[in-house]
Coordinates of C-alpha atoms and ligand atoms in Angstrom, one line a residue:
M1383 CA 8.3 36.5 -6.8
L1384 CA 8.1 36.0 -3.0
I1385 CA 6.5 39.1 -1.6
V1386 CA 6.2 39.9 2.2
M1387 CA 3.2 42.2 2.7
K1388 CA 2.7 44.1 5.9
F1389 CA -0.6 45.6 6.8
G1390 CA -0.7 48.5 9.4
G1391 CA -3.3 49.1 12.1
T1392 CA -5.7 51.2 10.0
S1393 CA -5.3 48.6 7.1
V1394 CA -6.8 46.0 9.4
G1395 CA -8.8 48.3 11.6
S1396 CA -12.3 46.8 10.8
A1397 CA -13.9 43.8 9.2
K1398 CA -14.1 45.8 6.0
R1399 CA -10.4 46.7 6.1
I1400 CA -9.4 43.1 6.9
A1401 CA -11.5 41.9 4.0
Q1402 CA -9.7 44.4 1.7
A1403 CA -6.3 43.4 3.0
A1404 CA -7.1 39.7 2.5
Q1405 CA -8.2 40.5 -1.0
L1406 CA -4.9 42.3 -1.8
A1407 CA -3.0 39.3 -0.6
A1408 CA -5.2 36.8 -2.5
D1409 CA -5.0 38.9 -5.7
T1410 CA -1.2 39.0 -5.5
A1411 CA -1.1 35.3 -5.0
A1412 CA -3.5 34.8 -8.0
K1413 CA -1.0 36.6 -10.1
G1414 CA 1.4 33.7 -9.4
H1415 CA 3.4 35.3 -6.5
Q1416 CA 4.2 33.6 -3.2
V1417 CA 2.9 35.8 -0.4
V1418 CA 3.6 36.1 3.3
V1419 CA 1.5 38.5 5.3
V1420 CA 2.7 40.4 8.4
T1421 CA -0.1 42.1 10.3
S1422 CA -0.3 44.8 12.9
A1423 CA -2.9 44.9 15.7
M1424 CA -6.2 46.5 14.7
S1425 CA -5.9 50.3 15.0
K1426 CA -5.7 51.6 18.6
V1427 CA -5.6 48.1 20.2
T1428 CA -2.0 48.3 21.2
D1429 CA -2.6 51.7 22.9
G1430 CA -5.5 50.1 24.7
L1431 CA -3.5 47.1 25.9
I1432 CA -0.7 49.4 27.2
A1433 CA -3.2 51.6 29.0
A1434 CA -4.9 48.5 30.5
A1435 CA -1.6 47.1 31.8
R1436 CA -0.6 50.5 33.3
Q1437 CA -4.0 50.9 35.0
A1438 CA -3.9 47.3 36.3
S1439 CA -0.5 47.9 37.8
T1440 CA -2.0 50.7 39.9
G1441 CA -4.4 48.1 41.3
Q1442 CA -7.3 48.9 39.0
W1443 CA -8.3 46.0 36.8
D1444 CA -11.5 46.4 35.0
P1445 CA -12.8 43.2 33.4
R1446 CA -14.8 45.3 30.9
Q1447 CA -11.5 45.9 29.1
R1448 CA -11.3 42.2 28.2
Q1449 CA -14.9 42.2 27.1
D1450 CA -14.4 45.3 24.8
L1451 CA -11.4 43.6 23.1
F1452 CA -13.4 40.4 22.7
D1453 CA -16.4 42.3 21.3
R1454 CA -14.3 44.2 18.8
H1455 CA -12.5 41.1 17.4
K1456 CA -15.6 38.9 17.6
A1457 CA -17.5 41.5 15.4
V1458 CA -14.8 40.9 12.8
A1459 CA -15.0 37.1 13.1
D1460 CA -18.9 37.4 12.7
A1461 CA -18.5 39.5 9.6
L1462 CA -15.8 37.4 7.9
V1463 CA -16.9 33.8 8.7
A1464 CA -20.5 32.4 8.7
G1465 CA -21.7 31.5 12.2
N1466 CA -22.4 27.9 11.3
D1467 CA -18.9 27.4 9.8
T1468 CA -16.7 25.4 12.2
R1469 CA -14.0 27.9 11.6
H1470 CA -16.1 30.6 13.3
G1471 CA -16.1 28.6 16.6
E1472 CA -12.4 28.0 16.2
L1473 CA -11.7 31.6 15.8
L1474 CA -13.7 32.6 18.9
D1475 CA -11.9 29.9 20.9
I1476 CA -8.5 31.4 19.9
L1477 CA -9.7 34.9 20.8
R1478 CA -10.9 33.6 24.2
Q1479 CA -7.7 31.7 24.9
R1480 CA -5.6 34.8 24.2
L1481 CA -7.8 37.1 26.1
D1482 CA -7.7 34.7 29.1
R1483 CA -4.0 35.1 29.2
F1484 CA -4.4 38.9 28.9
E1485 CA -6.9 38.9 31.8
K1486 CA -4.7 36.7 34.0
L1487 CA -1.6 38.9 33.4
C1488 CA -3.6 42.1 34.1
Y1489 CA -5.1 40.6 37.2
G1490 CA -1.6 39.6 38.4
L1491 CA -0.4 43.2 37.8
S1492 CA -3.3 44.5 39.9
M1493 CA -2.1 42.3 42.7
V1494 CA 1.6 43.1 42.6
H1495 CA 1.3 46.7 41.6
E1496 CA 4.3 46.5 39.4
L1497 CA 4.7 46.6 35.7
T1498 CA 8.1 45.3 34.4
P1499 CA 9.2 45.9 30.8
R1500 CA 9.0 42.2 30.3
L1501 CA 5.3 42.0 31.3
L1502 CA 4.5 45.1 29.3
D1503 CA 5.8 43.3 26.2
A1504 CA 3.8 40.2 27.0
I1505 CA 0.6 42.3 27.1
S1506 CA 1.3 45.0 24.5
G1507 CA 2.1 42.3 21.9
M1508 CA -1.3 40.6 22.2
G1509 CA -3.0 42.9 19.7
E1510 CA -1.1 41.3 16.8
M1511 CA -1.9 37.8 18.2
L1512 CA -5.6 38.7 18.1
A1513 CA -5.5 40.2 14.6
A1514 CA -3.5 37.5 12.8
P1515 CA -6.1 34.7 13.1
L1516 CA -8.7 37.0 11.7
V1517 CA -6.6 38.0 8.8
A1518 CA -5.8 34.4 8.0
A1519 CA -9.5 33.5 8.2
A1520 CA -10.3 36.3 5.8
I1521 CA -7.7 35.0 3.3
A1522 CA -8.9 31.5 3.7
A1523 CA -12.5 32.7 3.0
R1524 CA -11.1 33.9 -0.4
G1525 CA -10.1 30.4 -1.3
R1526 CA -6.4 30.6 -0.4
P1527 CA -5.1 28.3 2.4
S1528 CA -3.8 30.5 5.2
T1529 CA -2.7 30.0 8.8
A1530 CA -1.7 32.5 11.5
V1531 CA 1.8 32.2 12.8
D1532 CA 3.1 33.8 16.0
A1533 CA 6.4 35.6 15.3
T1534 CA 7.5 34.3 18.7
E1535 CA 8.2 31.1 16.7
L1536 CA 10.2 32.9 14.0
I1537 CA 12.0 36.1 15.2
V1538 CA 14.6 35.4 17.9
T1539 CA 15.6 38.6 19.6
T1540 CA 17.7 40.1 22.4
D1541 CA 16.0 40.6 25.7
Q1542 CA 15.8 44.4 25.4
F1543 CA 12.1 44.5 26.2
G1544 CA 10.3 47.3 24.5
G1545 CA 12.9 47.6 21.8
A1546 CA 14.4 44.2 21.1
E1547 CA 16.8 43.5 18.3
P1548 CA 16.6 40.5 16.0
L1549 CA 19.3 37.8 16.1
M1550 CA 19.4 37.3 12.4
D1551 CA 21.1 33.9 12.1
Q1552 CA 18.7 32.2 14.4
T1553 CA 15.8 34.1 13.0
R1554 CA 16.7 33.0 9.4
A1555 CA 16.9 29.4 10.4
K1556 CA 13.6 29.4 12.3
T1557 CA 11.7 31.4 9.8
A1558 CA 12.8 29.4 6.9
A1559 CA 12.1 26.1 8.6
R1560 CA 8.6 27.2 9.7
L1561 CA 7.4 29.2 6.7
K1562 CA 9.1 27.8 3.6
P1563 CA 7.2 24.5 3.5
A1564 CA 3.9 26.3 3.9
I1565 CA 4.8 28.8 1.1
A1566 CA 5.8 25.9 -1.1
R1567 CA 2.4 24.4 -0.6
G1568 CA 0.8 27.6 -1.8
E1569 CA -0.3 28.8 1.6
I1570 CA -0.3 32.4 2.7
P1571 CA 1.1 32.5 6.3
V1572 CA 0.0 35.5 8.4
V1573 CA 2.7 36.4 10.8
T1574 CA 2.1 38.7 13.8
G1575 CA 4.1 41.9 13.5
F1576 CA 5.7 43.8 16.4
I1577 CA 6.7 40.8 18.5
G1578 CA 9.5 38.2 18.7
A1579 CA 10.9 36.1 21.5
T1580 CA 14.2 35.6 23.2
A1581 CA 16.1 32.3 22.6
D1582 CA 14.3 31.1 25.9
G1583 CA 10.9 31.8 24.4
V1584 CA 10.1 35.0 26.4
T1585 CA 7.9 37.4 24.3
T1586 CA 9.6 40.7 23.3
T1587 CA 8.4 43.7 21.2
L1588 CA 10.4 45.5 18.6
G1589 CA 9.3 49.0 19.7
R1590 CA 6.1 51.0 18.9
G1591 CA 5.3 50.9 15.2
G1592 CA 7.6 47.9 14.9
S1593 CA 5.5 45.8 12.6
D1594 CA 7.2 47.5 9.6
Y1595 CA 10.5 46.2 11.1
S1596 CA 9.0 42.7 11.5
A1597 CA 8.1 42.7 7.7
S1598 CA 11.7 43.7 6.8
I1599 CA 13.1 41.0 9.2
V1600 CA 10.9 38.3 7.8
G1601 CA 11.6 39.4 4.2
A1602 CA 15.4 39.3 4.9
A1603 CA 15.1 35.9 6.6
L1604 CA 13.3 34.4 3.6
D1605 CA 15.3 36.3 1.0
A1606 CA 12.1 37.7 -0.3
D1607 CA 12.0 39.5 -3.7
E1608 CA 10.1 42.5 -2.3
V1609 CA 8.7 43.8 0.9
W1610 CA 5.4 45.8 0.6
I1611 CA 4.3 48.0 3.5
W1612 CA 0.5 48.7 3.1
T1613 CA -0.5 51.8 5.0
D1614 CA -3.1 54.6 4.9
V1615 CA -1.3 57.1 2.7
D1616 CA 0.0 57.0 -0.9
G1617 CA 3.6 56.1 0.1
V1618 CA 6.4 58.2 1.6
M1619 CA 5.6 61.8 1.0
T1620 CA 7.6 65.1 0.9
A1621 CA 6.2 65.8 4.4
N1622 CA 3.5 64.3 6.8
P1623 CA 0.3 64.9 4.8
A1624 CA -1.5 65.5 8.1
E1625 CA 0.7 68.5 8.6
V1626 CA 1.4 69.8 5.0
S1627 CA -1.7 69.4 2.8
E1628 CA 0.2 69.9 -0.4
A1629 CA 2.7 67.1 0.4
R1630 CA 3.4 64.8 -2.6
T1631 CA 4.3 61.2 -2.9
L1632 CA 8.0 60.4 -3.6
S1633 CA 7.9 57.7 -6.3
D1634 CA 11.5 56.6 -5.7
I1635 CA 13.8 57.0 -2.7
S1636 CA 17.1 55.4 -1.7
Y1637 CA 17.5 53.1 1.3
S1638 CA 19.5 55.9 3.0
E1639 CA 16.9 58.5 2.4
A1640 CA 14.2 56.2 3.7
S1641 CA 16.2 55.5 6.9
E1642 CA 17.0 59.1 7.4
L1643 CA 13.3 60.1 6.9
A1644 CA 12.1 57.4 9.3
Y1645 CA 14.8 58.3 11.9
Y1646 CA 13.8 61.9 11.8
G1647 CA 10.1 61.4 12.4
A1648 CA 8.3 60.1 9.2
K1649 CA 6.1 57.7 11.1
V1650 CA 5.1 56.0 7.8
L1651 CA 8.1 53.7 8.4
H1652 CA 9.5 52.4 11.7
Y1653 CA 13.1 53.8 11.8
K1654 CA 14.8 50.4 11.8
T1655 CA 12.7 49.0 8.9
I1656 CA 15.2 49.6 6.2
L1657 CA 18.3 47.9 7.5
P1658 CA 17.4 44.2 7.2
A1659 CA 16.0 44.7 3.7
F1660 CA 19.0 46.9 2.7
R1661 CA 21.5 44.2 3.8
R1662 CA 19.9 41.8 1.3
R1663 CA 19.2 44.5 -1.3
I1664 CA 15.5 43.7 -1.1
P1665 CA 13.4 46.5 -2.6
V1666 CA 10.7 47.9 -0.3
R1667 CA 7.5 49.5 -1.5
I1668 CA 5.1 51.6 0.6
L1669 CA 1.6 51.4 -0.7
N1670 CA -1.9 52.6 0.3
S1671 CA -4.4 49.9 1.1
F1672 CA -7.1 52.5 0.8
N1673 CA -5.9 53.4 -2.7
P1674 CA -4.2 50.3 -4.0
A1675 CA -4.1 51.5 -7.6
H1676 CA -1.5 54.2 -6.6
P1677 CA 2.0 53.1 -7.3
G1678 CA 3.3 54.4 -4.0
T1679 CA 7.0 54.7 -3.1
R1680 CA 9.8 52.3 -4.1
V1681 CA 12.8 52.2 -1.9
S1682 CA 16.0 50.9 -3.7
V1683 CA 19.7 51.4 -3.7
D1684 CA 19.8 54.4 -6.1
G1685 CA 16.5 56.1 -5.3
D1686 CA 15.8 58.8 -7.9
P1687 CA 19.2 59.7 -9.4
S1688 CA 17.7 62.7 -11.3
A1689 CA 16.4 64.3 -8.1
S1690 CA 18.3 67.2 -6.6
G1691 CA 18.6 68.8 -3.2
V1692 CA 16.1 68.5 -0.5
K1693 CA 13.4 65.8 -1.1
A1694 CA 11.4 65.8 2.2
V1695 CA 10.9 67.6 5.5
T1696 CA 10.2 65.7 8.7
S1697 CA 9.8 66.5 12.4
I1698 CA 10.2 64.8 15.7
R1699 CA 8.0 66.3 18.5
G1700 CA 8.0 65.9 22.2
V1701 CA 11.8 65.7 22.7
I1702 CA 13.9 67.5 25.2
L1703 CA 17.0 69.7 24.8
V1704 CA 19.7 69.0 27.3
A1705 CA 22.1 71.9 27.3
I1706 CA 25.5 72.4 29.0
N1707 CA 26.1 76.1 29.3
G1708 CA 29.0 78.1 30.6
T1709 CA 31.4 80.8 29.4
G1710 CA 34.1 79.0 31.4
M1711 CA 34.0 76.0 29.1
Q1712 CA 36.2 77.6 26.5
G1713 CA 39.5 75.8 26.1
I1714 CA 38.9 73.4 29.0
P1715 CA 39.7 70.0 27.4
G1716 CA 37.7 67.0 28.2
I1717 CA 34.3 68.4 29.0
V1718 CA 32.8 67.3 25.7
A1719 CA 34.5 63.9 26.1
K1720 CA 33.0 63.5 29.6
A1721 CA 29.6 64.5 28.4
F1722 CA 29.7 61.9 25.6
D1723 CA 30.8 59.2 28.0
V1724 CA 27.9 59.9 30.3
V1725 CA 25.4 59.7 27.4
A1726 CA 27.0 56.5 26.2
E1727 CA 26.9 55.0 29.8
Q1728 CA 23.2 55.9 30.1
Q1729 CA 22.6 54.1 26.7
A1730 CA 20.5 57.1 25.7
N1731 CA 19.5 57.5 22.1
V1732 CA 20.8 60.9 21.1
L1733 CA 18.7 62.3 18.3
M1734 CA 20.9 65.3 17.6
I1735 CA 24.1 66.9 19.0
S1736 CA 25.2 70.5 18.5
Q1737 CA 28.0 72.5 19.9
A1738 CA 28.3 76.3 19.5
S1739 CA 31.6 77.2 17.9
S1740 CA 32.3 79.6 20.8
E1741 CA 32.4 76.5 22.9
N1742 CA 29.9 78.1 25.4
N1743 CA 27.3 75.5 24.8
I1744 CA 26.9 71.9 24.0
C1745 CA 23.4 70.4 23.5
F1746 CA 21.8 67.1 22.9
V1747 CA 18.3 66.3 22.0
L1748 CA 16.9 63.2 23.8
S1749 CA 13.5 61.6 24.2
A1750 CA 11.4 63.0 27.1
A1751 CA 11.8 59.6 28.8
E1752 CA 15.6 59.7 28.8
A1753 CA 16.4 63.3 29.3
P1754 CA 15.9 63.6 33.1
R1755 CA 18.1 60.6 33.7
V1756 CA 20.9 61.8 31.4
A1757 CA 20.8 65.3 32.8
A1758 CA 21.2 64.0 36.4
A1759 CA 24.1 61.8 35.3
L1760 CA 25.7 64.7 33.6
R1761 CA 25.4 66.9 36.7
S1762 CA 27.1 64.3 38.8
A1763 CA 29.9 63.5 36.3
L1764 CA 30.6 67.2 35.8
E1765 CA 30.2 68.2 39.4
V1766 CA 33.7 69.6 39.7
E1767 CA 33.3 71.7 36.5
L1768 CA 30.0 73.0 37.9
M1769 CA 31.6 73.8 41.2
R1770 CA 34.6 75.6 39.7
G1771 CA 32.2 77.6 37.5
N1772 CA 33.5 76.3 34.2
I1773 CA 30.0 75.2 33.6
D1774 CA 27.2 77.5 34.8
E1775 CA 24.3 75.1 34.4
I1776 CA 23.0 71.9 32.9
T1777 CA 19.4 72.2 31.8
A1778 CA 16.9 69.7 30.6
E1779 CA 13.6 71.5 30.6
Q1780 CA 12.9 72.7 27.2
Q1781 CA 10.4 70.7 25.2
V1782 CA 11.4 71.1 21.6
A1783 CA 11.0 69.7 18.1
I1784 CA 13.7 68.6 15.6
V1785 CA 12.9 69.6 12.0
A1786 CA 15.0 67.9 9.3
A1787 CA 15.4 68.6 5.6
I1788 CA 16.5 65.4 3.9
G1789 CA 17.8 64.3 0.5
D1790 CA 20.8 62.2 -0.8
R1791 CA 21.7 64.9 -3.3
M1792 CA 21.9 67.7 -0.8
R1793 CA 25.6 66.8 -0.8
G1794 CA 27.5 69.2 -2.9
T1795 CA 24.5 71.4 -3.7
P1796 CA 25.4 74.8 -2.5
G1797 CA 22.9 77.2 -0.9
I1798 CA 20.7 74.7 0.8
A1799 CA 21.4 75.9 4.3
A1800 CA 20.8 79.5 3.1
T1801 CA 17.4 78.5 1.7
V1802 CA 16.4 76.7 4.9
F1803 CA 17.4 79.6 7.2
G1804 CA 16.0 82.2 4.8
A1805 CA 12.6 80.5 4.9
L1806 CA 12.6 80.3 8.7
G1807 CA 13.8 83.9 9.0
R1808 CA 11.0 85.2 6.9
E1809 CA 8.5 83.4 9.1
G1810 CA 10.2 84.8 12.2
I1811 CA 11.0 81.3 13.5
N1812 CA 13.8 81.2 16.0
V1813 CA 16.4 78.4 15.5
I1814 CA 17.7 77.1 18.8
A1815 CA 20.4 74.7 17.5
I1816 CA 21.6 73.4 14.2
S1817 CA 23.3 70.2 13.0
Q1818 CA 24.3 68.9 9.6
G1819 CA 25.4 65.3 9.4
S1820 CA 28.7 64.9 7.6
S1821 CA 26.9 62.7 5.1
E1822 CA 25.2 65.9 4.0
R1823 CA 22.0 64.1 3.6
N1824 CA 20.3 66.0 6.3
I1825 CA 20.2 69.4 7.9
S1826 CA 18.4 69.3 11.2
L1827 CA 17.5 72.1 13.5
V1828 CA 15.8 72.5 16.8
V1829 CA 12.8 74.8 17.2
T1830 CA 10.2 75.2 19.9
E1831 CA 7.3 72.7 19.6
D1832 CA 5.0 75.6 18.8
D1833 CA 7.1 76.6 15.8
A1834 CA 7.5 73.1 14.4
T1835 CA 4.5 73.0 12.0
A1836 CA 5.3 76.5 10.7
A1837 CA 9.0 75.5 10.2
V1838 CA 8.1 72.3 8.3
R1839 CA 5.7 74.2 6.1
A1840 CA 8.1 77.0 5.4
I1841 CA 10.9 74.6 4.4
H1842 CA 8.5 72.6 2.2
R1843 CA 7.4 75.8 0.4
A1844 CA 11.0 77.2 0.1
F1845 CA 12.1 74.1 -1.9
R1846 CA 8.8 73.9 -3.8
L1847 CA 8.4 70.3 -2.7
E1848 CA 4.7 70.3 -3.7
Q1849 CA 5.8 70.5 -7.4
V1850 CA 6.9 67.4 -9.3
Ligands
LIG2586 P1 0.4 52.1 9.9 O1 -0.7 51.9 10.9 O2 0.0 51.6 8.5 O3 1.7 51.5 10.3 P2 1.3 54.7 10.6 O4 0.2 55.6 11.3 O5 2.3 54.1 11.5 O6 0.6 53.6 9.7 O7 2.1 55.6 9.5 C1 1.3 56.2 8.5 C2 1.2 57.7 8.8 O8 2.5 58.3 8.8 C3 0.4 58.5 7.8 O9 -1.0 58.5 8.1 C4 1.0 59.9 8.0 O10 0.2 60.7 8.8 C5 2.3 59.7 8.8 N1 3.5 60.3 8.1 C6 4.4 61.1 8.7 N2 5.3 61.5 7.9 C7 5.0 61.0 6.7 C8 5.6 61.1 5.4 N3 6.7 61.8 5.1 N4 5.0 60.4 4.3 C9 3.9 59.7 4.6 N5 3.2 59.6 5.8 C10 3.8 60.2 6.8
LIG2587 N1 0.8 47.5 17.0 C1 2.1 48.0 17.2 C2 2.0 49.5 17.6 O1 0.9 50.0 17.6 C3 3.0 47.8 16.1 C4 2.6 48.4 14.8 O2 1.5 48.8 14.5 O3 3.5 48.6 13.9 O4 2.9 50.1 17.9
LIG2588 MG1 3.2 52.2 11.5

């Protein structure tokens, strides 16, 4: 089998973790499989790069930031490769070269005091470019030939910096041409997650947490047999285990359940991960690099056909409720259409929409970054309605959370909504808005951020998701 393995930040967070990741890749190859690795940056490195870029753009560039990054990665090189090995010197040269570029870019930012999305991508994507050579060295130290490959040479994307989309035809051609000969020779290529490049070669990123997406893109481009996402928990669970201690691993879920879960806040998978694999029907597994014996979660077309009702509960925090309120909205045609037009024009990513049946209120949930811009555009597009009093106000202040109950077989199972609302009612949690997708795979509701954890726990308990 050809297996694409992605290691997340904590799975390559130290020399010990990188050695373990390399061992997992080498062991899989020893079983006769072909392996391609996709790696994230070491944990917290991307956050640090972004913070450094932002700070530099305010005029403050502190060269110690470069030194800290060098020290952290050099410590790994020291632990993985003996100092007198020529590969040790080569690794340090690569780290130095990449950090030179980082320093130059940050120095430039500190001069011009401006950080464009394009420059932010060039800087934030460097963590993967520092990690991949170390992972490749660790694999080579285990006797498997391995080379680091920058995904800028493989994944061709649009120029939406900060959230670029792959152009799959070009990506397939480049990835196959670059990686297939190496795979055929028995090598394990180590590809940088998170980044790609436009057709002109300008570095882009696929969005925070995007290395999962990279793995699925590379898997689809190579027609891999499976994509394995190695992370720090035992697979996709009934809820975030950091929030619900009794959460349990789901052994089998469908592509649609995985997408829905990821979209509604299960950070374990980047929300776009599933689509490239799904299009080629490539099974995806989510596995724990800290507990590799655990079978984890398998994502496939059918999921678990015997399961019923709600399978998992997720939440998205830090989002904003944009509400259009007004008793005079009843029966006035076109307000909803105008509102949707505005949202579309602003290219905002609407996480949820709800309209009260009395027509007194329409609300959207948007990210905190987009909400102010959309609210301002709505106020201007609906100026006449506001003036006439059809609309009383357009607000965008409330910081809320979306809580979602998810499962393919919620469809046609009566009483699910009653159980959800009964559970929240017993806890005294006020539901601000509700939405059920017509696919019936999801009921999502808006609560205050303070109530989110209690709401997730109450729904988890009400459906006894802790029980197998
Ligand atoms: P990686 O660095 O491997 O990409 P992430 O931190 O991005 O890892 O994702 C793994 C984390 O996702 C887990 O540690 C867990 O806290 C969180 N998480 C949120 N929801 C879920 C869920 N439903 N199942 C499993 N993990 C979840
Ligand atoms: N390193 C990137 C991030 O922190 C991508 C990833 O880890 O998936 O967002
Ligand atoms: Mg992740």
